[in-house]
Tab-separated table of C-alpha atoms and ligand atoms in Angstrom:
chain	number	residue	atom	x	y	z
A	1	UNK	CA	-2.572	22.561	-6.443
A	2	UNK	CA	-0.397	22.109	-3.331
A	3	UNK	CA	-3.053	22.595	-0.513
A	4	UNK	CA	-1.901	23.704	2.852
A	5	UNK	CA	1.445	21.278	2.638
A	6	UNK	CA	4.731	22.345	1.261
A	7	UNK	CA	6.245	19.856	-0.868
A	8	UNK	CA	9.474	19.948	1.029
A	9	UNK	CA	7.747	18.450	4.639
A	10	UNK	CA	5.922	16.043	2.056
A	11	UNK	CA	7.038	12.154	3.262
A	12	UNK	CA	8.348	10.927	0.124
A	13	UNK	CA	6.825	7.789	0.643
A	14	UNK	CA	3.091	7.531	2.610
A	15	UNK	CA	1.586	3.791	2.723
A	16	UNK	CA	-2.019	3.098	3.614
A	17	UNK	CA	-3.688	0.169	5.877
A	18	UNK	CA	-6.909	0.827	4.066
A	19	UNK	CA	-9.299	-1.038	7.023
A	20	UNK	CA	-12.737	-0.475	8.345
A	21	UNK	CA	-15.084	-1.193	4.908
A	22	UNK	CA	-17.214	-3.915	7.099
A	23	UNK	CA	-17.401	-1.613	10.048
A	24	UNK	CA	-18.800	1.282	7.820
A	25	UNK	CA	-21.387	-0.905	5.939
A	26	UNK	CA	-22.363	-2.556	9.386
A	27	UNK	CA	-22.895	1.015	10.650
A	28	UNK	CA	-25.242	1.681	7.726
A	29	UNK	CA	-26.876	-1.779	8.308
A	30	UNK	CA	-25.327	-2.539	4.438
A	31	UNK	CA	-23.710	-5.957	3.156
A	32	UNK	CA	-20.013	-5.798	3.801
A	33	UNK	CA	-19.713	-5.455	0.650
A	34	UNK	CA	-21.092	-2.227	-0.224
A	35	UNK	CA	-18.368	-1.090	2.110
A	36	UNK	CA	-15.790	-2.102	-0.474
A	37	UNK	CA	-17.501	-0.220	-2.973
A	38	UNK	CA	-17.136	2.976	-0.930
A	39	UNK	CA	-14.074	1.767	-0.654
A	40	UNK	CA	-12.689	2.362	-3.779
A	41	UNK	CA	-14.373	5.943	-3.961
A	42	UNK	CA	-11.963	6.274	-1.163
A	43	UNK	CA	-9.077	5.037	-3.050
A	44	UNK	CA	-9.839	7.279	-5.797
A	45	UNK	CA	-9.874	10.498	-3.531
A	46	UNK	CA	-6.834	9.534	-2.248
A	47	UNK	CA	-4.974	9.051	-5.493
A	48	UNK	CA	-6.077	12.400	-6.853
A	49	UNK	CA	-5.068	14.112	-3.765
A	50	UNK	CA	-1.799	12.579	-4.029
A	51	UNK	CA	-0.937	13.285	-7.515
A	52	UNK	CA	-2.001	16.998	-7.212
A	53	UNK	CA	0.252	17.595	-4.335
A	54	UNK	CA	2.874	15.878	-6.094
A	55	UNK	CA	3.535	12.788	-3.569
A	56	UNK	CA	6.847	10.809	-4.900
A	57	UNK	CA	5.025	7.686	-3.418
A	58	UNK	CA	2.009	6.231	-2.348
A	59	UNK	CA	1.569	2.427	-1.953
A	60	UNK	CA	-1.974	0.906	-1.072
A	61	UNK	CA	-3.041	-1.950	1.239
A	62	UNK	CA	-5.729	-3.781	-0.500
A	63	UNK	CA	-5.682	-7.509	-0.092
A	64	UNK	CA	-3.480	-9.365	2.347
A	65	UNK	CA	-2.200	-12.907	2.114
A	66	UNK	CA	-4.383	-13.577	4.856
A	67	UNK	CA	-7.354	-11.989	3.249
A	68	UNK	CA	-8.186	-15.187	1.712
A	69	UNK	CA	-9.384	-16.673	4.919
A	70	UNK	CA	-12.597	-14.497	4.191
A	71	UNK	CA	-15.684	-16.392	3.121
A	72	UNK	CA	-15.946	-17.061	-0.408
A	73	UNK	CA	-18.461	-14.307	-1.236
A	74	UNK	CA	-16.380	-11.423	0.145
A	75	UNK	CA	-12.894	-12.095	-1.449
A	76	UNK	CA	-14.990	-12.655	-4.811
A	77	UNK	CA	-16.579	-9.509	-4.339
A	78	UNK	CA	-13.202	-8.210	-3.509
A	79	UNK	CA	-11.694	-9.295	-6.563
A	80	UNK	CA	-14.754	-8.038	-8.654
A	81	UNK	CA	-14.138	-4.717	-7.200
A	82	UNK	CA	-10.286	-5.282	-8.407
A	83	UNK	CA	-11.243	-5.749	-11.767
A	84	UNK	CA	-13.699	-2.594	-11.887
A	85	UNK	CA	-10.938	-0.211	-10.039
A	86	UNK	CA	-8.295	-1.154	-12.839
A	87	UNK	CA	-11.041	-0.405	-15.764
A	88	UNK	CA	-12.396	1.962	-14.699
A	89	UNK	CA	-9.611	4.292	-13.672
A	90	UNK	CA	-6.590	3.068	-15.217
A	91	UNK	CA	-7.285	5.863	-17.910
A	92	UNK	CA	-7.089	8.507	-15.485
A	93	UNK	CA	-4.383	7.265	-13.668
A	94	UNK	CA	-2.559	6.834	-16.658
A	95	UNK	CA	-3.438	10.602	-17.812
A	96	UNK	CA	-2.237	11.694	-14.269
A	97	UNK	CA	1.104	10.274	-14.818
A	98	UNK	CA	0.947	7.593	-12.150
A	99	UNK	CA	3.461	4.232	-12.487
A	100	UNK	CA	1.565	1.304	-11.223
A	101	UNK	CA	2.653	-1.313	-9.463
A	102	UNK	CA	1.194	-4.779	-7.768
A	103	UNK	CA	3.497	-5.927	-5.070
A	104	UNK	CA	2.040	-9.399	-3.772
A	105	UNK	CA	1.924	-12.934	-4.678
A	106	UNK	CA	0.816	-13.385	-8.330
A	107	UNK	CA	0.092	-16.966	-8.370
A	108	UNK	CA	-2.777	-17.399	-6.339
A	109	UNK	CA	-4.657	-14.255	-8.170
A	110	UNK	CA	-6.975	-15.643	-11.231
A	111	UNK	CA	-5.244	-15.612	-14.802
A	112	UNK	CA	-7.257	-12.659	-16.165
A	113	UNK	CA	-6.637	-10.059	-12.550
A	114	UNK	CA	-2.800	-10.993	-13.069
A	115	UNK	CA	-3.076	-10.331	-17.292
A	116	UNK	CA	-4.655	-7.326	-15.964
A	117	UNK	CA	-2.003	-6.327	-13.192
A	118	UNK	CA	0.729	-6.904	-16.130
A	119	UNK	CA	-0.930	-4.051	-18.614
A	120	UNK	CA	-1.300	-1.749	-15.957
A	121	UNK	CA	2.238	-2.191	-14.710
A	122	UNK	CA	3.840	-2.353	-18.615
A	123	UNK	CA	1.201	0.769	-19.785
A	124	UNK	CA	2.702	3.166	-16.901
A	125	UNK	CA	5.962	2.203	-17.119
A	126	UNK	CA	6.662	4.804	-18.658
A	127	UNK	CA	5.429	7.076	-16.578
A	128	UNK	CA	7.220	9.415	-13.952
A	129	UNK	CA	4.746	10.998	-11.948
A	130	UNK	CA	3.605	9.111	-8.453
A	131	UNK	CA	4.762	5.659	-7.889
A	132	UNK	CA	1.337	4.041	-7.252
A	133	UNK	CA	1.366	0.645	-5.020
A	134	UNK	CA	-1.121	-1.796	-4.480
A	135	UNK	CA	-0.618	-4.489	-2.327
A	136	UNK	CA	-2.695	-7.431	-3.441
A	137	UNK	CA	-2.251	-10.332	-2.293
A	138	UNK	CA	0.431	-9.448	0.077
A	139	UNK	CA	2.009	-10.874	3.072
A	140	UNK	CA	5.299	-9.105	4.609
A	141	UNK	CA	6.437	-12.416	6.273
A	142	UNK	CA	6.164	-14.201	2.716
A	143	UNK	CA	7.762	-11.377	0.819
A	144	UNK	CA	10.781	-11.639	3.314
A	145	UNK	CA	10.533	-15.620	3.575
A	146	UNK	CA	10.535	-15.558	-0.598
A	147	UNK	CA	13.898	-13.330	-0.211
A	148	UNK	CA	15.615	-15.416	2.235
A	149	UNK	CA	14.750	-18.607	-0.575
A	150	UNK	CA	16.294	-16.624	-3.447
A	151	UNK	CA	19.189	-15.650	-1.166
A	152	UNK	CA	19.784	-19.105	0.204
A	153	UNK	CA	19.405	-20.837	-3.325
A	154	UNK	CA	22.289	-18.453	-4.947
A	155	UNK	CA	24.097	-19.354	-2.101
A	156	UNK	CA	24.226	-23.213	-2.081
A	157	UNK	CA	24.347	-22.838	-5.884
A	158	UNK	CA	27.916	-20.793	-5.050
A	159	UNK	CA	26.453	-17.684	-6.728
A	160	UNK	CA	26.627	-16.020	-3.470
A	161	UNK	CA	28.778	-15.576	-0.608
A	162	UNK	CA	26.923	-15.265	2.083
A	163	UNK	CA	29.025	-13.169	4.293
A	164	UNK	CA	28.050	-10.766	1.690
A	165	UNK	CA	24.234	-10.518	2.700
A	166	UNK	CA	23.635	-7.175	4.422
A	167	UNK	CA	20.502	-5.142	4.555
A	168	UNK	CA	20.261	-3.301	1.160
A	169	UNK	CA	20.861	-7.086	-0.590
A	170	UNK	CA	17.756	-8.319	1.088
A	171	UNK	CA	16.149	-5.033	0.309
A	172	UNK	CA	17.028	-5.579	-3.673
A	173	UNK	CA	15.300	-9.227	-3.313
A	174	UNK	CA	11.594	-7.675	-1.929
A	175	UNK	CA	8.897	-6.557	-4.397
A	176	UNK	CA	9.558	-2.403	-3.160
A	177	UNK	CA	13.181	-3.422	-4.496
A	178	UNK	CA	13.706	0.590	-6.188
A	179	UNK	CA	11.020	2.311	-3.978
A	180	UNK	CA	12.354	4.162	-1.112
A	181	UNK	CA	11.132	2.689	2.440
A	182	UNK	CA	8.037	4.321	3.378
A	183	UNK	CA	8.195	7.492	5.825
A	184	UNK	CA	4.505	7.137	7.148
A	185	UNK	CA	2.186	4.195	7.756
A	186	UNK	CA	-1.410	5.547	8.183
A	187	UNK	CA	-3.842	2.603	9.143
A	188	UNK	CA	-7.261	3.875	9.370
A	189	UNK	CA	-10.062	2.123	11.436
A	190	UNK	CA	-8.593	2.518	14.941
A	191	UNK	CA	-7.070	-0.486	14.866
A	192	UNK	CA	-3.594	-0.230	16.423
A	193	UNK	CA	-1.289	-3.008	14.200
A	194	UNK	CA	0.241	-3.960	11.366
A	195	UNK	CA	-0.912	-7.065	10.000
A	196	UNK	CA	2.051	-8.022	7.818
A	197	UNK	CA	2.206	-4.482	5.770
A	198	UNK	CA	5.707	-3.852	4.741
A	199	UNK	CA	7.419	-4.871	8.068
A	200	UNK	CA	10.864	-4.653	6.725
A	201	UNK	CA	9.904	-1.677	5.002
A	202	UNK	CA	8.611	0.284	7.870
A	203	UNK	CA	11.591	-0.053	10.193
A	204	UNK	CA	11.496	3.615	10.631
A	205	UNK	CA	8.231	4.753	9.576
A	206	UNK	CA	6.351	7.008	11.370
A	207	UNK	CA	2.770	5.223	12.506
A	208	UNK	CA	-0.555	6.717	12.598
A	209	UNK	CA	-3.251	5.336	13.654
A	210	UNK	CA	-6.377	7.587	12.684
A	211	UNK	CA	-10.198	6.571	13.730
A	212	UNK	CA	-11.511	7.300	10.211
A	213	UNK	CA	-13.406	3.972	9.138
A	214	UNK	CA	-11.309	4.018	5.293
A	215	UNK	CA	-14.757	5.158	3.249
A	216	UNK	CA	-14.782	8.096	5.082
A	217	UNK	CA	-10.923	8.673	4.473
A	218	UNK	CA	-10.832	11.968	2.231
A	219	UNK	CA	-8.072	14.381	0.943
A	220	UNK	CA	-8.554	16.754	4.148
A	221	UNK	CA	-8.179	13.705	6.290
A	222	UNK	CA	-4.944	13.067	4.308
A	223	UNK	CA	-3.754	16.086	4.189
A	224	UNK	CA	-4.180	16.314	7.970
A	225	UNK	CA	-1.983	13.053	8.216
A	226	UNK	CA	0.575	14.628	6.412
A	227	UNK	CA	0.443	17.345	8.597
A	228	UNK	CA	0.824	15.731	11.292
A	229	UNK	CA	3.985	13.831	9.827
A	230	UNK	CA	5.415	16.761	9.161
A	231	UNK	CA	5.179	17.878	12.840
A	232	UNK	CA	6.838	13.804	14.357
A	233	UNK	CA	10.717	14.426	15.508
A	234	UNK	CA	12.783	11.581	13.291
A	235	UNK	CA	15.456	10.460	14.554
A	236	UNK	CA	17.094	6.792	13.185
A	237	UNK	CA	18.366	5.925	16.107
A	238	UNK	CA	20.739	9.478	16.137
A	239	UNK	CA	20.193	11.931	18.952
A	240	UNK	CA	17.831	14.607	18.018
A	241	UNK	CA	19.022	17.987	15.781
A	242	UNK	CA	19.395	20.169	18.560
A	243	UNK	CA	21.335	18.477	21.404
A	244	UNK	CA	23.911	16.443	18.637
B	1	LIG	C1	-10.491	-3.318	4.763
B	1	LIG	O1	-11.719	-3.333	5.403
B	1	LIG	C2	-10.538	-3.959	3.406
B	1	LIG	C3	-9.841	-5.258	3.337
B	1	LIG	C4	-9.232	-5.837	4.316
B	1	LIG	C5	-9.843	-5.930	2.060
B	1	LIG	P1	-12.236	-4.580	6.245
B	1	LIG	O2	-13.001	-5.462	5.348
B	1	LIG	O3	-11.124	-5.233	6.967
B	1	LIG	O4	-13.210	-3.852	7.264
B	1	LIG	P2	-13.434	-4.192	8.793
B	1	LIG	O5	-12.094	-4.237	9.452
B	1	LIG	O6	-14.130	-5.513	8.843
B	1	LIG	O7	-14.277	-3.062	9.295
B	2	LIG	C1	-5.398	-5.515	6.766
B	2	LIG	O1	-6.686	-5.405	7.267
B	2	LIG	C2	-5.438	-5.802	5.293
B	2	LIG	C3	-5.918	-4.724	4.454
B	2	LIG	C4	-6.278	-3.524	4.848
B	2	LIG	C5	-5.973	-5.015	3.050
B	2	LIG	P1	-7.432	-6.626	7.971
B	2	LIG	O2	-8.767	-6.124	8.353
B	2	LIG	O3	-7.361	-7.813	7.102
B	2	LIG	O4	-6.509	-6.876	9.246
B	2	LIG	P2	-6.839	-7.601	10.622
B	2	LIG	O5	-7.371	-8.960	10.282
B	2	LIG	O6	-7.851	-6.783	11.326
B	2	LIG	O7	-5.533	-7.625	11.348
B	3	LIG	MG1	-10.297	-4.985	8.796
């Protein structure tokens, strides 16, 4: 099923800001928490929509390293809602071809999320449809501050010259190391930033910023975003196609 989009305009990579789950269940006069439910529904649209158009890459914002600044009750109903998205749909994801992968800080996750995170990642390995990404547990300044540690140790160890650091080295050293840098950042909610997603990743992704509250995010909202990628002028810094 390709929809409207041809798979040559596709972005081969499309990452998601998944925000506005409170704002919908405060519209709806619901606990926060049922907005993380619909959530996941959300995520699950999104994942089908992506595998039948045949999307190379599609990596998820789901918990950020500052997430854990959220009362107690939230990031445990958070994590619940982890554990439930990985049972319940790892079969179809895993039927669907999908590769999964968790890029984030393991150690602060409990033991049985990051046994989890380990069988999804070692029973799609295999796999070579859609590189699926969640970030869990992710922070872009930490995953570049981690980098710079490995980089420096190899160095004062004399492993490494550094006059041999460029770009693609530090690239190897983040947890995308192998995924291409994504094309499009969508963050849905209205809200107009980043919040330490991929930030040496995205230095030439295209940004959209769509209203949608991210429960209400569904595959013609998507496809619409990739329409609307397919319609930005990229340039890299070049001059554009028709006055070089
Ligand atoms: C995004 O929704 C989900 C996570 C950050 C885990 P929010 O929980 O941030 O929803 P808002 O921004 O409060 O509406
Ligand atoms: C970013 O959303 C993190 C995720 C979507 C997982 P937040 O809701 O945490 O971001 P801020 O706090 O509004 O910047
Ligand atoms: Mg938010």
């Amino acid at each position: 099923m390709a929809g409207a989009q041809s798979t040559s305009s596709l972005p081969r990579h499309v990452a998601i800001i998944m925000d506005g789950n409170g704002r919908w269940a405060r519209k709806r006069h619901l606990p926060r928490q049922a907005g993380h439910v619909a959530g996941v529904n959300a995520v699950r649209e999104i994942v089908r929509a992506a595998t039948d158009i045949g999307l190379e890459n599609l990596t998820l914002f789901a918990f950020s390293s500052e997430n854990w600044k959220r009362p107690a009750m939230e990031v445990g109903a958070l994590m619940g809602l982890f554990r439930l998205y990985f049972r319940n749909d790892m079969d179809e994801i895993v039927e669907r071809g999908a590769r999964v992968r968790i890029i984030g800080n393991r150690s602060r996750v409990e033991q049985d999320i990051r046994q989890m995170i380990e069988e999804a990642e070692r029973r799609t390995l295999g796999n070579n449809g859609l590189n699926l990404t969640f970030a869990f547990d992710y922070g872009g300044q930490e995953e570049i501050a981690a980098a710079a540690r490995e980089l420096a140790r190899a160095a004062a160890e004399g492993r490494l010259d550094p006059e041999t650091i460029t770009p693609e080295l530090v690239s190897s050293r983040l947890f995308t190391s192998g995924l291409p840098e994504p094309d499009l950042v969508i963050r849905t909610s209205g809200e107009r930033r980043l919040s330490n997603f991929l930030l040496w990743q995205s230095a030439y992704a295209e940004l959209l910023f769509v209203d949608t509250l991210w429960p209400d995010f569904d595959r013609k909202e998507f496809m619409d975003a990739l329409e609307q990628f397919s319609q930005r002028e990229r340039r890299f810094g070049a001059l554009p196609e028709a006055v070089a």
